[in-house]
């Protein structure tokens, strides 16, 4: 039996003459955190949108449980258990924690035109679902806008897990968070791994990636620099590959020349 739940085999994605991804090989396992690392413009966004069914590969194969698939929409991906939590989180600030938790999947009571949202049951389920991920909610009726950025990220992740995600794609979940809030999100990611999910963690922060990752795939200008297990690569090596050692050396040389030059105005 194949150990990978998702695979890209030589996947490329073109937008007319623009090559966004070229020859990407990627394997995702259940029960691991797989980090996609790269600077701005490396191809991370295109890659996750292709995984999530927003874009289709121009070339190559996309496999799910060792079977080729073609995702025509994000809903098709969600039906397979591939859930994506984007940076905007798809939360409504004026709605309650419970309403956001069940948005699009409301549980109801009554019949026909007399159906109504079952607040009592929904509150209980939302509190329990969040508690399973280590998230304590003071009041499930509180508006989302009263929560911190980290709490919102944790809610969005817990919601995806509760509704059956097998693969969780997280788009820069710690990008706009402080140290403490980032730590809380990383704890939720670790708990999701313990539950046997496959987590694809997209980030450009090596320190956050190295704290929870099992494997790393590094992207640069739409191409993969390779996939590395944590025990086989150090944090400093990951940083050097992301930054581009040759480019940094060239920059240092150029800066040294500039510092030794008098600029006339």
Coordinates of C-alpha atoms in Angstrom, one line a residue:
X1 CA 0.0 0.0 0.0
X2 CA 1.3 3.5 -1.0
X3 CA 2.2 5.6 2.1
X4 CA 1.4 8.9 0.4
X5 CA -2.1 10.4 0.5
X6 CA -1.3 13.1 -2.0
X7 CA 1.4 13.2 -4.8
X8 CA 2.5 15.6 -7.5
X9 CA 4.5 13.9 -10.3
X10 CA 6.3 16.3 -12.5
X11 CA 3.6 18.9 -12.2
X12 CA 3.9 22.3 -14.0
X13 CA 1.5 25.2 -14.1
X14 CA 1.5 27.8 -16.8
X15 CA -0.4 31.1 -17.2
X16 CA 0.1 31.9 -20.9
X17 CA 3.8 32.5 -21.2
X18 CA 4.4 32.7 -17.5
X19 CA 5.8 29.5 -15.9
X20 CA 4.5 29.5 -12.3
X21 CA 5.5 25.9 -11.5
X22 CA 7.8 23.6 -13.3
X23 CA 8.4 19.9 -12.8
X24 CA 7.3 19.7 -9.2
X25 CA 7.5 16.4 -7.4
X26 CA 5.8 16.3 -4.0
X27 CA 4.7 13.5 -1.6
X28 CA 2.4 14.1 1.4
X29 CA 2.0 11.6 4.2
X30 CA -0.7 11.2 6.8
X31 CA 0.5 12.0 10.3
X32 CA 3.2 14.4 9.3
X33 CA 3.7 18.1 8.9
X34 CA 5.2 18.9 5.5
X35 CA 6.4 22.5 5.2
X36 CA 6.6 24.3 1.8
X37 CA 9.2 27.0 2.2
X38 CA 10.2 29.8 -0.2
X39 CA 10.6 33.5 -0.5
X40 CA 8.0 35.7 -2.2
X41 CA 7.5 34.7 -5.8
X42 CA 8.8 31.2 -5.2
X43 CA 5.5 29.6 -6.3
X44 CA 4.0 28.7 -3.0
X45 CA 0.6 30.3 -3.7
X46 CA 0.2 28.6 -7.1
X47 CA 1.3 25.3 -5.6
X48 CA -1.3 25.3 -2.8
X49 CA -4.1 26.6 -5.2
X50 CA -3.2 23.6 -7.4
X51 CA -3.4 21.2 -4.4
X52 CA -6.7 22.8 -3.4
X53 CA -8.4 22.6 -6.8
X54 CA -8.4 26.3 -7.7
X55 CA -5.9 25.6 -10.5
X56 CA -5.4 22.5 -12.5
X57 CA -1.9 21.2 -13.5
X58 CA -0.9 22.2 -17.1
X59 CA 1.3 19.1 -17.1
X60 CA 2.0 16.2 -14.8
X61 CA -0.1 14.1 -12.5
X62 CA -2.0 14.8 -9.3
X63 CA -2.6 11.6 -7.3
X64 CA -4.9 11.0 -4.3
X65 CA -4.4 7.6 -2.5
X66 CA -2.3 6.5 -5.5
X67 CA -5.0 7.3 -8.0
X68 CA -4.8 10.1 -10.6
X69 CA -7.4 12.8 -10.0
X70 CA -8.5 16.0 -11.7
X71 CA -10.0 18.6 -9.3
X72 CA -12.4 20.9 -11.1
X73 CA -13.0 23.0 -8.0
X74 CA -12.1 23.5 -4.4
X75 CA -15.4 21.8 -3.5
X76 CA -14.2 18.6 -5.2
X77 CA -11.0 18.8 -3.0
X78 CA -13.1 19.4 0.1
X79 CA -15.3 16.3 -0.7
X80 CA -12.1 14.3 -0.7
X81 CA -11.1 15.7 2.7
X82 CA -8.5 18.3 1.3
X83 CA -9.2 21.5 3.3
X84 CA -7.4 24.8 2.8
X85 CA -7.2 27.5 5.4
X86 CA -6.1 30.7 3.6
X87 CA -4.7 33.8 5.3
X88 CA -8.1 35.6 5.1
X89 CA -9.6 32.7 7.0
X90 CA -13.1 33.0 5.5
X91 CA -14.5 34.2 8.8
X92 CA -17.2 36.8 9.4
X93 CA -16.2 39.3 12.1
X94 CA -19.7 40.2 13.3
X95 CA -20.9 36.6 13.6
X96 CA -20.4 34.5 16.6
X97 CA -17.8 31.8 17.2
X98 CA -20.5 29.1 16.7
X99 CA -22.0 30.7 13.6
X100 CA -18.5 30.8 12.0
X101 CA -17.7 27.3 13.1
X102 CA -20.9 26.0 11.3
X103 CA -20.9 28.4 8.4
X104 CA -22.3 26.6 5.4
X105 CA -22.9 23.4 7.5
X106 CA -25.6 24.7 9.9
X107 CA -27.4 22.1 12.0
X108 CA -31.1 22.8 12.2
X109 CA -34.3 21.8 14.1
X110 CA -37.8 21.8 12.8
X111 CA -39.3 20.8 9.4
X112 CA -39.7 22.5 6.1
X113 CA -40.3 26.3 6.3
X114 CA -40.1 26.0 10.1
X115 CA -36.5 25.0 10.2
X116 CA -34.2 27.0 12.4
X117 CA -30.6 27.0 13.5
X118 CA -30.1 24.8 16.6
X119 CA -28.1 27.2 18.7
X120 CA -27.9 25.0 21.8
X121 CA -26.5 21.9 20.1
X122 CA -24.3 24.0 17.9
X123 CA -22.7 25.8 20.9
X124 CA -22.0 22.5 22.6
X125 CA -20.5 21.0 19.5
X126 CA -18.4 24.1 18.7
X127 CA -17.0 24.2 22.3
X128 CA -16.2 20.5 22.3
X129 CA -14.6 20.6 18.9
X130 CA -12.4 23.6 19.8
X131 CA -11.5 22.0 23.2
X132 CA -10.2 18.9 21.4
X133 CA -7.6 21.1 19.8
X134 CA -6.8 22.7 23.1
X135 CA -8.7 25.9 22.4
X136 CA -10.8 27.2 25.3
X137 CA -13.7 29.5 24.3
X138 CA -15.1 31.9 26.9
X139 CA -18.4 32.4 25.2
X140 CA -19.4 30.7 21.9
X141 CA -21.8 33.6 21.2
X142 CA -19.0 36.2 21.2
X143 CA -18.3 37.9 17.9
X144 CA -15.2 36.7 16.0
X145 CA -14.0 40.3 15.8
X146 CA -13.3 40.2 19.6
X147 CA -10.8 37.4 19.2
X148 CA -7.1 37.7 18.5
X149 CA -5.5 36.8 15.2
X150 CA -4.1 33.6 16.7
X151 CA -7.5 32.6 18.1
X152 CA -9.1 33.1 14.7
X153 CA -6.4 31.0 13.0
X154 CA -7.0 28.2 15.6
X155 CA -10.7 28.4 15.1
X156 CA -10.4 28.1 11.3
X157 CA -8.1 25.1 11.7
X158 CA -10.3 23.4 14.3
X159 CA -13.4 23.9 12.0
X160 CA -11.7 22.2 9.1
X161 CA -10.6 19.2 11.3
X162 CA -14.0 18.8 12.9
X163 CA -15.7 18.6 9.4
X164 CA -13.5 15.7 8.3
X165 CA -10.3 17.1 6.8
X166 CA -7.7 14.4 6.1
X167 CA -5.3 16.8 4.5
X168 CA -5.0 20.3 5.9
X169 CA -3.3 23.0 3.8
X170 CA -2.3 26.1 5.9
X171 CA -1.4 29.2 4.0
X172 CA 1.0 31.3 6.1
X173 CA -1.0 30.8 9.3
X174 CA 1.6 32.6 11.5
X175 CA 2.5 35.4 9.0
X176 CA 0.8 38.3 10.9
X177 CA 1.0 37.0 14.4
X178 CA 3.1 37.8 17.4
X179 CA 5.3 35.2 19.2
X180 CA 2.7 34.0 21.7
X181 CA -0.1 33.8 19.1
X182 CA 2.2 32.0 16.7
X183 CA 3.1 29.5 19.4
X184 CA -0.6 28.7 20.0
X185 CA -1.1 28.1 16.3
X186 CA 1.9 25.8 16.1
X187 CA 0.5 23.8 19.1
X188 CA -2.7 23.3 17.2
X189 CA -0.8 22.1 14.1
X190 CA 1.1 19.6 16.3
X191 CA -2.2 18.4 17.8
X192 CA -3.6 17.9 14.2
X193 CA -0.6 15.8 13.4
X194 CA -1.2 13.7 16.5
X195 CA -4.7 13.0 15.2
X196 CA -3.2 11.5 12.0
X197 CA -3.9 14.3 9.6
X198 CA -1.5 15.3 6.8
X199 CA -0.6 19.0 7.2
X200 CA 0.9 21.1 4.5
X201 CA 2.3 24.2 6.2
X202 CA 3.2 27.0 3.9
X203 CA 5.5 29.6 5.3
X204 CA 8.6 31.7 4.7
X205 CA 9.5 31.6 8.5
X206 CA 12.1 28.9 8.9
X207 CA 11.9 29.1 12.7
X208 CA 8.2 28.3 12.8
X209 CA 8.6 25.6 10.2
X210 CA 11.5 23.9 12.0
X211 CA 9.5 23.8 15.2
X212 CA 6.8 21.5 13.9
X213 CA 7.9 20.1 10.5
X214 CA 8.8 16.5 9.7
X215 CA 9.9 17.3 6.1
X216 CA 10.6 20.4 4.1
X217 CA 10.2 21.1 0.4
X218 CA 12.0 24.3 -0.7
X219 CA 10.7 26.3 -3.7
X220 CA 12.6 28.8 -5.7
X221 CA 11.2 30.6 -8.8
X222 CA 8.6 27.9 -9.4
X223 CA 11.0 25.0 -9.1
X224 CA 11.7 22.5 -6.2
X225 CA 15.1 22.6 -4.6
X226 CA 14.3 19.2 -3.1
X227 CA 12.5 17.6 -0.2
X228 CA 14.5 17.0 3.1
X229 CA 13.6 15.2 6.3
X230 CA 14.2 17.2 9.5
X231 CA 17.0 14.8 10.7
X232 CA 18.9 15.3 7.5
X233 CA 19.0 19.1 7.3
X234 CA 19.8 21.8 9.9
X235 CA 17.9 25.0 10.3
X236 CA 20.9 27.0 9.1
X237 CA 21.1 24.9 5.9
X238 CA 17.4 25.5 5.3
X239 CA 17.9 29.2 5.8
X240 CA 20.9 29.2 3.4
X241 CA 18.9 27.4 0.7
X242 CA 16.0 29.7 1.1
X243 CA 18.1 32.9 0.9
X244 CA 20.3 31.6 -1.9
X245 CA 23.9 31.3 -0.7
X246 CA 25.4 32.5 -4.0
X247 CA 23.0 35.5 -4.2
X248 CA 23.8 36.6 -0.7
X249 CA 27.6 36.3 -1.3
X250 CA 27.1 38.5 -4.4
X251 CA 25.1 41.0 -2.5
X252 CA 27.7 41.2 0.2
X253 CA 30.4 41.9 -2.4
X254 CA 28.3 44.6 -4.1
X255 CA 27.5 46.3 -0.7
X256 CA 31.2 46.3 0.2
X257 CA 32.0 48.0 -3.1
X258 CA 29.2 50.6 -2.5
X259 CA 30.4 51.3 1.1
X260 CA 33.9 52.0 -0.3
X261 CA 32.5 54.4 -2.9
X262 CA 32.0 58.1 -2.5
X263 CA 28.6 59.2 -3.9
X264 CA 28.7 62.7 -5.4
X265 CA 25.4 64.7 -5.4

